[in-house]
């Protein structure tokens, strides 16, 4: 079991955070953004940034090469839909996509938006970790939480 601190300060003990989220054991703030037979999209539970979406497989796998043909098609279609919704509803012009295989969770992709305030931390991929930590440590006020929840609702509406 691992102890994980969520963006709201709550700690949870889970073997796999992605499994806990996709199965409904843990409910992300704002709920599920979009869900298909193979994937589950939700606001990142650790970092309160508007439009920061995690796209996680429902099946506990680690790598792209473990996806079935149906999962591959579902993944790219869903990733594209989410990105289009981020641009249309939240005005997000740029996104960093992250996927790694040495994670303690299972297969998931982060869609990390770039906002103007983030450039204070730099312009490259190296700035993303400081941005995420800044959000977790400094953006848990009620005003930002409302913005994040509003963004989730906008994405849900666009993706219906």
PDB file of C-alpha atoms in Angstrom:
ATOM      1  CA  UNK A   1       0.000   0.000   0.000  1.00  0.00           C
ATOM      2  CA  UNK A   2       1.104   3.544  -0.730  1.00  0.00           C
ATOM      3  CA  UNK A   3       0.033   6.749   0.962  1.00  0.00           C
ATOM      4  CA  UNK A   4      -0.855   9.455  -1.554  1.00  0.00           C
ATOM      5  CA  UNK A   5      -1.687  13.073  -0.767  1.00  0.00           C
ATOM      6  CA  UNK A   6      -4.465  14.510  -2.920  1.00  0.00           C
ATOM      7  CA  UNK A   7      -4.649  18.162  -3.952  1.00  0.00           C
ATOM      8  CA  UNK A   8      -7.291  18.794  -1.285  1.00  0.00           C
ATOM      9  CA  UNK A   9      -4.841  17.638   1.391  1.00  0.00           C
ATOM     10  CA  UNK A  10      -6.624  14.343   2.000  1.00  0.00           C
ATOM     11  CA  UNK A  11      -4.375  11.289   2.138  1.00  0.00           C
ATOM     12  CA  UNK A  12      -5.414   7.890   0.834  1.00  0.00           C
ATOM     13  CA  UNK A  13      -3.800   4.493   1.062  1.00  0.00           C
ATOM     14  CA  UNK A  14      -4.012   2.469  -2.136  1.00  0.00           C
ATOM     15  CA  UNK A  15      -2.053  -0.155  -3.976  1.00  0.00           C
ATOM     16  CA  UNK A  16      -2.669   1.601  -7.281  1.00  0.00           C
ATOM     17  CA  UNK A  17      -4.159   5.100  -7.484  1.00  0.00           C
ATOM     18  CA  UNK A  18      -5.326   4.641 -11.075  1.00  0.00           C
ATOM     19  CA  UNK A  19      -7.146   1.409 -10.215  1.00  0.00           C
ATOM     20  CA  UNK A  20      -8.790   3.127  -7.235  1.00  0.00           C
ATOM     21  CA  UNK A  21      -9.937   6.013  -9.455  1.00  0.00           C
ATOM     22  CA  UNK A  22     -11.123   4.033 -12.475  1.00  0.00           C
ATOM     23  CA  UNK A  23     -13.018   1.563 -10.270  1.00  0.00           C
ATOM     24  CA  UNK A  24     -14.743   4.317  -8.288  1.00  0.00           C
ATOM     25  CA  UNK A  25     -13.054   3.510  -4.966  1.00  0.00           C
ATOM     26  CA  UNK A  26     -11.723   7.087  -4.920  1.00  0.00           C
ATOM     27  CA  UNK A  27     -13.785   9.882  -6.448  1.00  0.00           C
ATOM     28  CA  UNK A  28     -11.806  12.692  -8.035  1.00  0.00           C
ATOM     29  CA  UNK A  29     -12.942  16.248  -7.334  1.00  0.00           C
ATOM     30  CA  UNK A  30     -15.601  17.078  -9.909  1.00  0.00           C
ATOM     31  CA  UNK A  31     -16.138  13.438 -10.842  1.00  0.00           C
ATOM     32  CA  UNK A  32     -15.402  11.662 -14.080  1.00  0.00           C
ATOM     33  CA  UNK A  33     -14.882  13.978 -17.054  1.00  0.00           C
ATOM     34  CA  UNK A  34     -15.493  11.292 -19.673  1.00  0.00           C
ATOM     35  CA  UNK A  35     -15.446   7.522 -19.600  1.00  0.00           C
ATOM     36  CA  UNK A  36     -15.452   4.805 -22.228  1.00  0.00           C
ATOM     37  CA  UNK A  37     -15.302   1.045 -22.098  1.00  0.00           C
ATOM     38  CA  UNK A  38     -11.504   1.168 -21.867  1.00  0.00           C
ATOM     39  CA  UNK A  39     -10.580   4.574 -20.387  1.00  0.00           C
ATOM     40  CA  UNK A  40     -11.429   7.001 -17.622  1.00  0.00           C
ATOM     41  CA  UNK A  41     -10.611  10.723 -17.695  1.00  0.00           C
ATOM     42  CA  UNK A  42     -10.549  12.898 -14.591  1.00  0.00           C
ATOM     43  CA  UNK A  43      -8.973  16.024 -13.163  1.00  0.00           C
ATOM     44  CA  UNK A  44      -5.569  15.221 -11.729  1.00  0.00           C
ATOM     45  CA  UNK A  45      -6.179  14.525  -8.021  1.00  0.00           C
ATOM     46  CA  UNK A  46      -2.781  15.804  -6.877  1.00  0.00           C
ATOM     47  CA  UNK A  47      -2.463  19.140  -8.684  1.00  0.00           C
ATOM     48  CA  UNK A  48      -5.272  21.756  -8.749  1.00  0.00           C
ATOM     49  CA  UNK A  49      -4.723  23.226 -12.211  1.00  0.00           C
ATOM     50  CA  UNK A  50      -7.690  23.988 -14.446  1.00  0.00           C
ATOM     51  CA  UNK A  51      -7.936  21.460 -17.249  1.00  0.00           C
ATOM     52  CA  UNK A  52      -5.141  19.149 -16.075  1.00  0.00           C
ATOM     53  CA  UNK A  53      -6.637  15.853 -17.204  1.00  0.00           C
ATOM     54  CA  UNK A  54      -5.475  12.312 -16.573  1.00  0.00           C
ATOM     55  CA  UNK A  55      -6.527   9.721 -19.130  1.00  0.00           C
ATOM     56  CA  UNK A  56      -6.149   6.298 -17.487  1.00  0.00           C
ATOM     57  CA  UNK A  57      -6.768   2.820 -18.803  1.00  0.00           C
ATOM     58  CA  UNK A  58      -9.317   0.824 -16.861  1.00  0.00           C
ATOM     59  CA  UNK A  59      -7.201  -2.256 -17.278  1.00  0.00           C
ATOM     60  CA  UNK A  60      -4.093  -2.478 -15.109  1.00  0.00           C
ATOM     61  CA  UNK A  61      -1.318  -2.381 -17.676  1.00  0.00           C
ATOM     62  CA  UNK A  62       1.953  -0.417 -17.826  1.00  0.00           C
ATOM     63  CA  UNK A  63       2.883   0.072 -21.499  1.00  0.00           C
ATOM     64  CA  UNK A  64       1.559   1.137 -24.888  1.00  0.00           C
ATOM     65  CA  UNK A  65       2.485  -2.249 -26.304  1.00  0.00           C
ATOM     66  CA  UNK A  66       0.026  -3.922 -23.928  1.00  0.00           C
ATOM     67  CA  UNK A  67      -2.964  -2.069 -25.384  1.00  0.00           C
ATOM     68  CA  UNK A  68      -5.345  -4.138 -27.489  1.00  0.00           C
ATOM     69  CA  UNK A  69      -6.291  -2.845 -30.927  1.00  0.00           C
ATOM     70  CA  UNK A  70      -9.635  -1.664 -29.546  1.00  0.00           C
ATOM     71  CA  UNK A  71      -7.890   0.132 -26.658  1.00  0.00           C
ATOM     72  CA  UNK A  72      -5.445   1.842 -29.033  1.00  0.00           C
ATOM     73  CA  UNK A  73      -8.265   3.201 -31.154  1.00  0.00           C
ATOM     74  CA  UNK A  74     -10.250   4.281 -28.102  1.00  0.00           C
ATOM     75  CA  UNK A  75      -7.170   5.934 -26.573  1.00  0.00           C
ATOM     76  CA  UNK A  76      -6.252   8.109 -29.546  1.00  0.00           C
ATOM     77  CA  UNK A  77      -9.868   9.079 -30.209  1.00  0.00           C
ATOM     78  CA  UNK A  78     -10.444  10.012 -26.573  1.00  0.00           C
ATOM     79  CA  UNK A  79      -7.133  11.872 -26.265  1.00  0.00           C
ATOM     80  CA  UNK A  80      -8.054  13.903 -29.350  1.00  0.00           C
ATOM     81  CA  UNK A  81     -11.567  14.670 -28.046  1.00  0.00           C
ATOM     82  CA  UNK A  82     -10.244  15.834 -24.683  1.00  0.00           C
ATOM     83  CA  UNK A  83      -7.606  18.045 -26.292  1.00  0.00           C
ATOM     84  CA  UNK A  84     -10.210  19.595 -28.592  1.00  0.00           C
ATOM     85  CA  UNK A  85     -12.478  20.243 -25.579  1.00  0.00           C
ATOM     86  CA  UNK A  86      -9.617  21.847 -23.637  1.00  0.00           C
ATOM     87  CA  UNK A  87      -9.067  24.293 -26.488  1.00  0.00           C
ATOM     88  CA  UNK A  88     -12.769  24.959 -27.161  1.00  0.00           C
ATOM     89  CA  UNK A  89     -13.993  25.395 -23.586  1.00  0.00           C
ATOM     90  CA  UNK A  90     -10.955  26.531 -21.613  1.00  0.00           C
ATOM     91  CA  UNK A  91      -8.955  28.316 -24.303  1.00  0.00           C
ATOM     92  CA  UNK A  92      -5.919  26.132 -23.619  1.00  0.00           C
ATOM     93  CA  UNK A  93      -3.502  26.785 -26.466  1.00  0.00           C
ATOM     94  CA  UNK A  94      -0.636  24.485 -25.419  1.00  0.00           C
ATOM     95  CA  UNK A  95      -0.502  21.161 -23.591  1.00  0.00           C
ATOM     96  CA  UNK A  96       2.324  18.934 -22.426  1.00  0.00           C
ATOM     97  CA  UNK A  97       1.543  15.225 -22.715  1.00  0.00           C
ATOM     98  CA  UNK A  98       3.278  12.844 -20.326  1.00  0.00           C
ATOM     99  CA  UNK A  99       3.243   9.101 -20.210  1.00  0.00           C
ATOM    100  CA  UNK A 100       5.821   7.004 -18.414  1.00  0.00           C
ATOM    101  CA  UNK A 101       6.275   3.311 -17.818  1.00  0.00           C
ATOM    102  CA  UNK A 102       8.222   3.451 -14.557  1.00  0.00           C
ATOM    103  CA  UNK A 103       5.257   4.727 -12.595  1.00  0.00           C
ATOM    104  CA  UNK A 104       3.767   3.091  -9.537  1.00  0.00           C
ATOM    105  CA  UNK A 105       0.349   3.554 -11.127  1.00  0.00           C
ATOM    106  CA  UNK A 106      -0.828   1.930 -14.279  1.00  0.00           C
ATOM    107  CA  UNK A 107      -1.083   3.229 -17.851  1.00  0.00           C
ATOM    108  CA  UNK A 108      -2.150   6.852 -17.922  1.00  0.00           C
ATOM    109  CA  UNK A 109      -1.390  10.018 -19.824  1.00  0.00           C
ATOM    110  CA  UNK A 110      -1.239  13.485 -18.299  1.00  0.00           C
ATOM    111  CA  UNK A 111      -2.560  16.378 -20.375  1.00  0.00           C
ATOM    112  CA  UNK A 112      -0.880  19.324 -18.631  1.00  0.00           C
ATOM    113  CA  UNK A 113      -2.081  22.713 -19.905  1.00  0.00           C
ATOM    114  CA  UNK A 114       0.233  25.713 -20.170  1.00  0.00           C
ATOM    115  CA  UNK A 115      -1.087  28.961 -18.762  1.00  0.00           C
ATOM    116  CA  UNK A 116       0.646  32.334 -18.813  1.00  0.00           C
ATOM    117  CA  UNK A 117       1.473  32.203 -15.066  1.00  0.00           C
ATOM    118  CA  UNK A 118       3.470  29.022 -15.631  1.00  0.00           C
ATOM    119  CA  UNK A 119       6.124  30.818 -17.670  1.00  0.00           C
ATOM    120  CA  UNK A 120       7.473  32.242 -14.407  1.00  0.00           C
ATOM    121  CA  UNK A 121       8.847  28.704 -13.908  1.00  0.00           C
ATOM    122  CA  UNK A 122      10.359  28.474 -17.405  1.00  0.00           C
ATOM    123  CA  UNK A 123       9.239  27.512 -20.878  1.00  0.00           C
ATOM    124  CA  UNK A 124      10.500  23.972 -21.276  1.00  0.00           C
ATOM    125  CA  UNK A 125       9.417  20.577 -20.068  1.00  0.00           C
ATOM    126  CA  UNK A 126      11.782  21.073 -17.106  1.00  0.00           C
ATOM    127  CA  UNK A 127       9.401  23.732 -15.763  1.00  0.00           C
ATOM    128  CA  UNK A 128       6.502  21.311 -15.379  1.00  0.00           C
ATOM    129  CA  UNK A 129       7.533  19.752 -12.056  1.00  0.00           C
ATOM    130  CA  UNK A 130       8.005  23.147 -10.336  1.00  0.00           C
ATOM    131  CA  UNK A 131       4.627  24.245 -11.767  1.00  0.00           C
ATOM    132  CA  UNK A 132       2.905  21.150 -10.387  1.00  0.00           C
ATOM    133  CA  UNK A 133       4.479  21.564  -6.956  1.00  0.00           C
ATOM    134  CA  UNK A 134       3.559  25.249  -6.903  1.00  0.00           C
ATOM    135  CA  UNK A 135      -0.052  24.356  -7.701  1.00  0.00           C
ATOM    136  CA  UNK A 136      -0.240  21.695  -4.987  1.00  0.00           C
ATOM    137  CA  UNK A 137       1.414  23.880  -2.344  1.00  0.00           C
ATOM    138  CA  UNK A 138      -0.063  27.288  -3.202  1.00  0.00           C
ATOM    139  CA  UNK A 139      -3.295  26.925  -5.169  1.00  0.00           C
ATOM    140  CA  UNK A 140      -5.621  25.086  -2.803  1.00  0.00           C
ATOM    141  CA  UNK A 141      -7.624  28.169  -1.918  1.00  0.00           C
ATOM    142  CA  UNK A 142     -11.389  28.245  -2.431  1.00  0.00           C
ATOM    143  CA  UNK A 143     -11.221  30.554  -5.457  1.00  0.00           C
ATOM    144  CA  UNK A 144      -8.899  28.246  -7.380  1.00  0.00           C
ATOM    145  CA  UNK A 145     -10.882  25.155  -6.358  1.00  0.00           C
ATOM    146  CA  UNK A 146     -13.991  26.804  -7.850  1.00  0.00           C
ATOM    147  CA  UNK A 147     -12.068  27.507 -11.080  1.00  0.00           C
ATOM    148  CA  UNK A 148     -10.937  23.891 -11.307  1.00  0.00           C
ATOM    149  CA  UNK A 149     -14.471  22.580 -10.702  1.00  0.00           C
ATOM    150  CA  UNK A 150     -15.875  25.017 -13.271  1.00  0.00           C
ATOM    151  CA  UNK A 151     -13.313  23.789 -15.806  1.00  0.00           C
ATOM    152  CA  UNK A 152     -14.274  20.162 -15.093  1.00  0.00           C
ATOM    153  CA  UNK A 153     -17.948  20.952 -15.667  1.00  0.00           C
ATOM    154  CA  UNK A 154     -17.137  22.781 -18.922  1.00  0.00           C
ATOM    155  CA  UNK A 155     -15.125  19.820 -20.187  1.00  0.00           C
ATOM    156  CA  UNK A 156     -17.868  17.361 -19.218  1.00  0.00           C
ATOM    157  CA  UNK A 157     -20.477  19.428 -21.049  1.00  0.00           C
ATOM    158  CA  UNK A 158     -18.332  19.715 -24.171  1.00  0.00           C
ATOM    159  CA  UNK A 159     -17.562  15.994 -24.192  1.00  0.00           C
ATOM    160  CA  UNK A 160     -21.169  14.767 -23.863  1.00  0.00           C
TER     161      UNK A 160
END
